[in-house]
PDB file of C-alpha atoms in Angstrom:
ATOM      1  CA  UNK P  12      49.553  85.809 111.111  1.00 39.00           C
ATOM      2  CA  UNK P  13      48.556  82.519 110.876  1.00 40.00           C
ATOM      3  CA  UNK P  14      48.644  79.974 114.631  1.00 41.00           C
ATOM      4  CA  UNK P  15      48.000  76.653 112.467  1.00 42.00           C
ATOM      5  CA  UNK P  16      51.244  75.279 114.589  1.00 40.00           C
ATOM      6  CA  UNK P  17      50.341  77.023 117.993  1.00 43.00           C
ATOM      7  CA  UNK P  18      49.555  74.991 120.728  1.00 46.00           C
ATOM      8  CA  UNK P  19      47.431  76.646 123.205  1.00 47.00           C
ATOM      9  CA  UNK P  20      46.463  75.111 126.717  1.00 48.00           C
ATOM     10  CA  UNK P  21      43.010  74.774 128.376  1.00 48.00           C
ATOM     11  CA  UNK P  22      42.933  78.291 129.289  1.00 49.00           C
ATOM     12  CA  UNK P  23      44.124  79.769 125.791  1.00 49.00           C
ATOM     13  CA  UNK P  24      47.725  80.988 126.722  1.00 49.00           C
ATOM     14  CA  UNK P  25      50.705  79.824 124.796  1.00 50.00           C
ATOM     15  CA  UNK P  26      52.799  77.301 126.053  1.00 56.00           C
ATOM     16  CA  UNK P  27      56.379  77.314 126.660  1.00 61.00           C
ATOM     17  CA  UNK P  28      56.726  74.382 123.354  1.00 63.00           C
ATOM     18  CA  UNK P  29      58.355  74.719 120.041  1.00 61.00           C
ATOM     19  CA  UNK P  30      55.789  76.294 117.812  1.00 79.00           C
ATOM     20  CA  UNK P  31      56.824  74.053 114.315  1.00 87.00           C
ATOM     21  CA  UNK P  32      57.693  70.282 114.380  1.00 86.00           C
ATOM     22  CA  UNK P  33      61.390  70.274 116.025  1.00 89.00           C
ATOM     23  CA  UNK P  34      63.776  67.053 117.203  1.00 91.00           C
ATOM     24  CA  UNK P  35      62.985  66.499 120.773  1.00 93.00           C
ATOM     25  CA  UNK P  36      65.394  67.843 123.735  1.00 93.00           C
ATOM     26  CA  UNK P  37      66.481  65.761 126.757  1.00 95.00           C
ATOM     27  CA  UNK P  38      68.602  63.095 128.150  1.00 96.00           C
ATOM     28  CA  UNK P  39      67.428  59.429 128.367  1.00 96.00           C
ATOM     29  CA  UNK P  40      65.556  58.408 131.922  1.00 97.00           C
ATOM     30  CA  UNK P  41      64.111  54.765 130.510  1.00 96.00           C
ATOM     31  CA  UNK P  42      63.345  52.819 127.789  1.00 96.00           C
ATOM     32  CA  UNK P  43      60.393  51.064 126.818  1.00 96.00           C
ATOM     33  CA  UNK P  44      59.422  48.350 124.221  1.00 95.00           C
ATOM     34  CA  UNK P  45      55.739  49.087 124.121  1.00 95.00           C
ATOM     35  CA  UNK P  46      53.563  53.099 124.066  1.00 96.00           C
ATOM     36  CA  UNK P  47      51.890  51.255 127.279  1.00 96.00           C
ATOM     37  CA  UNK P  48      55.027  50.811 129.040  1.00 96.00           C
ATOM     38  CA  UNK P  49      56.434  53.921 128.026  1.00 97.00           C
ATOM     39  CA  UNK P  50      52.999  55.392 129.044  1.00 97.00           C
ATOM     40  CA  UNK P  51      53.038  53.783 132.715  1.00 96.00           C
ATOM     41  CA  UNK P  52      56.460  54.877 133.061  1.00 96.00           C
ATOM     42  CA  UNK P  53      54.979  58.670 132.847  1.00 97.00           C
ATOM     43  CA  UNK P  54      52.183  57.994 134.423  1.00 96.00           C
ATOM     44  CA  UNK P  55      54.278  56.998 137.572  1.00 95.00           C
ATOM     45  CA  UNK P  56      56.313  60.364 137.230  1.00 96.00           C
ATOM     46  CA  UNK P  57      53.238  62.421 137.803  1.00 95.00           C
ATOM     47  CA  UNK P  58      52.087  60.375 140.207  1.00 94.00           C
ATOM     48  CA  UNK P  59      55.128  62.166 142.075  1.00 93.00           C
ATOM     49  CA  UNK P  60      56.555  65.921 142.655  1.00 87.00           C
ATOM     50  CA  UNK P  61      58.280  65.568 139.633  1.00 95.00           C
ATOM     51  CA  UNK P  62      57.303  68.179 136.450  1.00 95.00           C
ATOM     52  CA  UNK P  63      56.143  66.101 133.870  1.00 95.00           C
ATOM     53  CA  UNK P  64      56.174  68.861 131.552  1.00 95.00           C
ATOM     54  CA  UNK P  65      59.838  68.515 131.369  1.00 95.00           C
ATOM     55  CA  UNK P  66      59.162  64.626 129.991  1.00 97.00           C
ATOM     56  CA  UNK P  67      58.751  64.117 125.977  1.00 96.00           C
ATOM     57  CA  UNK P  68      57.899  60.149 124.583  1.00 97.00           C
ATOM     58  CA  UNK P  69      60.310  60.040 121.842  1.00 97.00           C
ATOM     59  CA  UNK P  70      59.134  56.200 119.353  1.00 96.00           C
ATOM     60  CA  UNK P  71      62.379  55.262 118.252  1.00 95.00           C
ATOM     61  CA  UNK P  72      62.775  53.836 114.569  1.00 94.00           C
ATOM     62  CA  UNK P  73      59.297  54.220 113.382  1.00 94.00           C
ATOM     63  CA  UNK P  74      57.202  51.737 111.030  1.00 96.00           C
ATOM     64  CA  UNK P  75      53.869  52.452 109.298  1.00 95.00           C
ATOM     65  CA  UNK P  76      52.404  48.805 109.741  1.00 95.00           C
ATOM     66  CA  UNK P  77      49.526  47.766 107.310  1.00 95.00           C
ATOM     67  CA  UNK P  78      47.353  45.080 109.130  1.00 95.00           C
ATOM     68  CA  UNK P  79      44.687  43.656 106.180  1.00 93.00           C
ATOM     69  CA  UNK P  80      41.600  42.624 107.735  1.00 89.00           C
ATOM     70  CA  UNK P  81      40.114  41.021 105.010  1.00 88.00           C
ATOM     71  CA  UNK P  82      39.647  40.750 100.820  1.00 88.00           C
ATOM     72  CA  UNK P  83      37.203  43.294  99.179  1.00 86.00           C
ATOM     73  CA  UNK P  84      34.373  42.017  97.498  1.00 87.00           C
ATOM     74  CA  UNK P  85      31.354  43.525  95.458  1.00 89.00           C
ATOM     75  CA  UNK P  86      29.074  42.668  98.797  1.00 90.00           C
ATOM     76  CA  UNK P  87      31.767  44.110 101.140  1.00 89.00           C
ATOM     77  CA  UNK P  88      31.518  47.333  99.429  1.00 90.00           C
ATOM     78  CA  UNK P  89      27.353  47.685  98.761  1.00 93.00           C
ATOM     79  CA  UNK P  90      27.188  46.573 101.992  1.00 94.00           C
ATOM     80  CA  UNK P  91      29.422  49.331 103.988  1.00 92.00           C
ATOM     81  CA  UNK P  92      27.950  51.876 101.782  1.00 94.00           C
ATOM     82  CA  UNK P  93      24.343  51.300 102.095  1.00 95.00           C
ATOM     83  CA  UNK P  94      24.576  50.961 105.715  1.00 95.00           C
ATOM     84  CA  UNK P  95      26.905  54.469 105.724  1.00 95.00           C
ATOM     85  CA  UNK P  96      24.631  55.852 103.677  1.00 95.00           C
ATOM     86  CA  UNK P  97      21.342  55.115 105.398  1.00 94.00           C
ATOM     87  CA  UNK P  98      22.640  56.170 108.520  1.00 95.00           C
ATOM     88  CA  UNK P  99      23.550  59.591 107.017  1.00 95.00           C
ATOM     89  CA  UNK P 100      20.274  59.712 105.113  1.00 94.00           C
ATOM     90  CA  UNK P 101      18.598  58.668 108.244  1.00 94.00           C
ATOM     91  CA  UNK P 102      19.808  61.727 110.313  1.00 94.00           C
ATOM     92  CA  UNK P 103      19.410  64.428 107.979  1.00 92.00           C
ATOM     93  CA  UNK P 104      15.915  62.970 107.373  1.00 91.00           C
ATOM     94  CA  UNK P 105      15.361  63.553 110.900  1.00 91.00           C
ATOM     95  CA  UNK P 106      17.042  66.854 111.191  1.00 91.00           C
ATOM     96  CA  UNK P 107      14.831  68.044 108.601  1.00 88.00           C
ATOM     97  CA  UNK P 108      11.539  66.465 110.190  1.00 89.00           C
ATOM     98  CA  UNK P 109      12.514  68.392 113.317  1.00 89.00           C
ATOM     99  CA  UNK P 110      12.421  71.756 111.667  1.00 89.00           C
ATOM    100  CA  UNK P 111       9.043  71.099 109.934  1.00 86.00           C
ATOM    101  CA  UNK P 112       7.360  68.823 112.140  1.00 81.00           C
ATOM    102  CA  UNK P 113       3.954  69.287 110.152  1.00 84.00           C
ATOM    103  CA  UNK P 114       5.677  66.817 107.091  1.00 81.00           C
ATOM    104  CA  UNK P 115       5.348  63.699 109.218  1.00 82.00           C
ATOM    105  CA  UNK P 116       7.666  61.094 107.498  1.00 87.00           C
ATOM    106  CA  UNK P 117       8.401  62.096 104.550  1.00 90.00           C
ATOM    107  CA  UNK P 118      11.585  63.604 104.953  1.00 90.00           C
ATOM    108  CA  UNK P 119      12.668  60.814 107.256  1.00 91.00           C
ATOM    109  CA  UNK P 120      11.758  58.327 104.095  1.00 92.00           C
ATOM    110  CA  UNK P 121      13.557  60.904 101.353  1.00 92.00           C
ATOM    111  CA  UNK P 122      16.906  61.554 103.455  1.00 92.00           C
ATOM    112  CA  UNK P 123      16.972  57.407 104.482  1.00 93.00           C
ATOM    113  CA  UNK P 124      16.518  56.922 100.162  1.00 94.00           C
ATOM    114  CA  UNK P 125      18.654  58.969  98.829  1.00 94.00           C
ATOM    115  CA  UNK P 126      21.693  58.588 101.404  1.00 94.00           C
ATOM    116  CA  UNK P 127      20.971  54.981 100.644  1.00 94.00           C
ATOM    117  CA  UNK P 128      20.837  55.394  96.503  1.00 95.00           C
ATOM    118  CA  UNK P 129      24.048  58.138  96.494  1.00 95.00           C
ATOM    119  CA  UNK P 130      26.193  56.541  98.536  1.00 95.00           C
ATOM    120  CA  UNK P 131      25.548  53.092  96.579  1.00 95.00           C
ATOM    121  CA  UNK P 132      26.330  54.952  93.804  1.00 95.00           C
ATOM    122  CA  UNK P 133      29.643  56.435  94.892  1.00 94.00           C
ATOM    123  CA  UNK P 134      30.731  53.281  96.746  1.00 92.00           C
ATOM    124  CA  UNK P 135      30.458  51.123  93.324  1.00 92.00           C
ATOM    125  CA  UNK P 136      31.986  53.482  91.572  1.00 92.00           C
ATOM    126  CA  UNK P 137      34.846  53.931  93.795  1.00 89.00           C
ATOM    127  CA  UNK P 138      35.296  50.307  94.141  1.00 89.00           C
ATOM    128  CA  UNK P 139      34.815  49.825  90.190  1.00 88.00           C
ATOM    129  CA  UNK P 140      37.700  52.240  89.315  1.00 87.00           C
ATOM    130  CA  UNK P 141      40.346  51.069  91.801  1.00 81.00           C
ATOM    131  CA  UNK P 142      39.360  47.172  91.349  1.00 74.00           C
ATOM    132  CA  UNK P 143      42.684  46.169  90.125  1.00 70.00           C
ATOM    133  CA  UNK P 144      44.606  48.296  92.334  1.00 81.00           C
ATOM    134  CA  UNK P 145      43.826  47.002  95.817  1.00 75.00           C
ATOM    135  CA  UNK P 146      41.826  44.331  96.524  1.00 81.00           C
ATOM    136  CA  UNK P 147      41.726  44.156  99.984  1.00 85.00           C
ATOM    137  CA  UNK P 148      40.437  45.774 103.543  1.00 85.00           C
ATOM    138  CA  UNK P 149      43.461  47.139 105.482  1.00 90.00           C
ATOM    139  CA  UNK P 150      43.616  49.596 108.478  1.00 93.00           C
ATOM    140  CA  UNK P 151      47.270  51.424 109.301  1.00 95.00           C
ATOM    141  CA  UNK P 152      49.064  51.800 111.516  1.00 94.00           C
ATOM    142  CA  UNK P 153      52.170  54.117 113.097  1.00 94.00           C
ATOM    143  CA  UNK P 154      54.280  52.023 115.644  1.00 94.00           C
ATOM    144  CA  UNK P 155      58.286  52.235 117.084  1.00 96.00           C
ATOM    145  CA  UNK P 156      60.294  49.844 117.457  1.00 96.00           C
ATOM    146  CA  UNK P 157      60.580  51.492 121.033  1.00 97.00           C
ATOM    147  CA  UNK P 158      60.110  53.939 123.076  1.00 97.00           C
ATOM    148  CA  UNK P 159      62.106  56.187 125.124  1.00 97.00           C
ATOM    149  CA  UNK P 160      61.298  58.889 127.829  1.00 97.00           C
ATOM    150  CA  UNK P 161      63.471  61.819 127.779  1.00 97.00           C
ATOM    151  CA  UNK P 162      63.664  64.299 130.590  1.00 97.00           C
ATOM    152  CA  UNK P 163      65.546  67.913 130.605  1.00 96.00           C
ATOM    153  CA  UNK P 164      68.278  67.496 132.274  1.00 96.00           C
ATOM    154  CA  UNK P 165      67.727  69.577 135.470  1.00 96.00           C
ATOM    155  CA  UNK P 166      65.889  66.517 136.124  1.00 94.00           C
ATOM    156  CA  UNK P 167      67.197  63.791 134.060  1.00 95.00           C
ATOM    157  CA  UNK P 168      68.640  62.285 137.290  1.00 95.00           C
ATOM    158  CA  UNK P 169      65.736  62.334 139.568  1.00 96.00           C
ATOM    159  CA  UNK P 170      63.739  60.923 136.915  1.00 96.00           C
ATOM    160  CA  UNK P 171      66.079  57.967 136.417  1.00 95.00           C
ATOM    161  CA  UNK P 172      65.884  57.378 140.098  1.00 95.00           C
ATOM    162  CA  UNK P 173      62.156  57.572 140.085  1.00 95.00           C
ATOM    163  CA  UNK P 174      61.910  55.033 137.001  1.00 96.00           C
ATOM    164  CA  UNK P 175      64.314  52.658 138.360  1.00 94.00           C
ATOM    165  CA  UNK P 176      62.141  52.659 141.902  1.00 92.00           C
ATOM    166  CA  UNK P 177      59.420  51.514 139.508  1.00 91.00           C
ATOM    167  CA  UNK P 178      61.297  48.803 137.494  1.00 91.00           C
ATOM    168  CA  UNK P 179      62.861  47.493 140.707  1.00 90.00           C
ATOM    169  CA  UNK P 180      59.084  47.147 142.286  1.00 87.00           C
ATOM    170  CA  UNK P 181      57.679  45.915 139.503  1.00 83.00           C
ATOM    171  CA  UNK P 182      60.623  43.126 139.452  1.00 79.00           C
ATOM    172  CA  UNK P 183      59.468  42.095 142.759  1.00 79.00           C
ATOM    173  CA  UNK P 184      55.639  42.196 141.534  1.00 69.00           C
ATOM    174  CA  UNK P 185      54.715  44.579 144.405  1.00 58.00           C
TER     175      UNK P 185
END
């Protein structure tokens, strides 16, 4: 039987969650335009008696957002993979040196070359095929529109109370 969907806590018993991705349970106790805010909100909850393992974080009206940090370029790409590459070559150069410590530098100077002279190779031809099909640096990004904080209802109402306690003190900056 395979447990690739278990979720286990720290001390390796099952907890009382769904098992497989399921729609989340729970009535509304606030609503949040930011993860931070949403976050804070929580935060506050266990900062009291109430369980927080009744609480889920549901984003609402999810968006994969693409933010491009720059245009690719021949040096862009030697660059990131020499320095990748050298680092990698430099730590298996001195893994190796560690288990024969009677070979001095050499292995340092062989792992440091050829992480350097494969990845170099791999980057530029990696760039070289998919030229024309993206030409630029991007990182990704999943974000909701916003965010709401369900609670089970044998403590939907308590939760509401507690929440609105914080917005009201917030209000008043205290």
């Amino acid at each position: 039987m395979t447990t690739a969907f278990t979720q286990q806590n720290t001390i390796g018993q099952q907890q009382a969650r769904p098992q497989l991705p399921t729609l989340p349970t729970g009535w509304p106790i606030g609503s949040y335009e930011s993860y931070e805010q949403a976050q804070r909100a929580v935060d506050h909850l266990a900062g009291t008696d109430f369980p927080v393992t009744d609480v889920t974080i549901v984003g609402v009206e999810p968006m994969l957002v693409e933010r491009i940090a720059g245009k690719m370029s021949w040096g862009k790409v030697l660059g990131s993979a020499a320095t990748s590459g050298a680092m990698f070559g430099l730590f298996l150069g001195l893994v190796l040196s560690l288990l024969n410590p009677g070979a001095g530098l050499v292995p340092i100077v062989i792992g440091l070359v050829a992480g350097l002279g494969f990845n170099l190779l791999f980057g530029a031809l990696g760039y070289a095929v998919n030229r024309n099909k993206r030409g630029f640096i991007s990182q990704s990004q999943l974000v909701a529109r916003r965010y709401d904080v369900l609670s089970q209802p044998r403590n939907a109402e308590k939760g509401r109370a507690l929440l609105a306690d914080l917005a009201a003190r917030s209000a008043f900056g205290h």
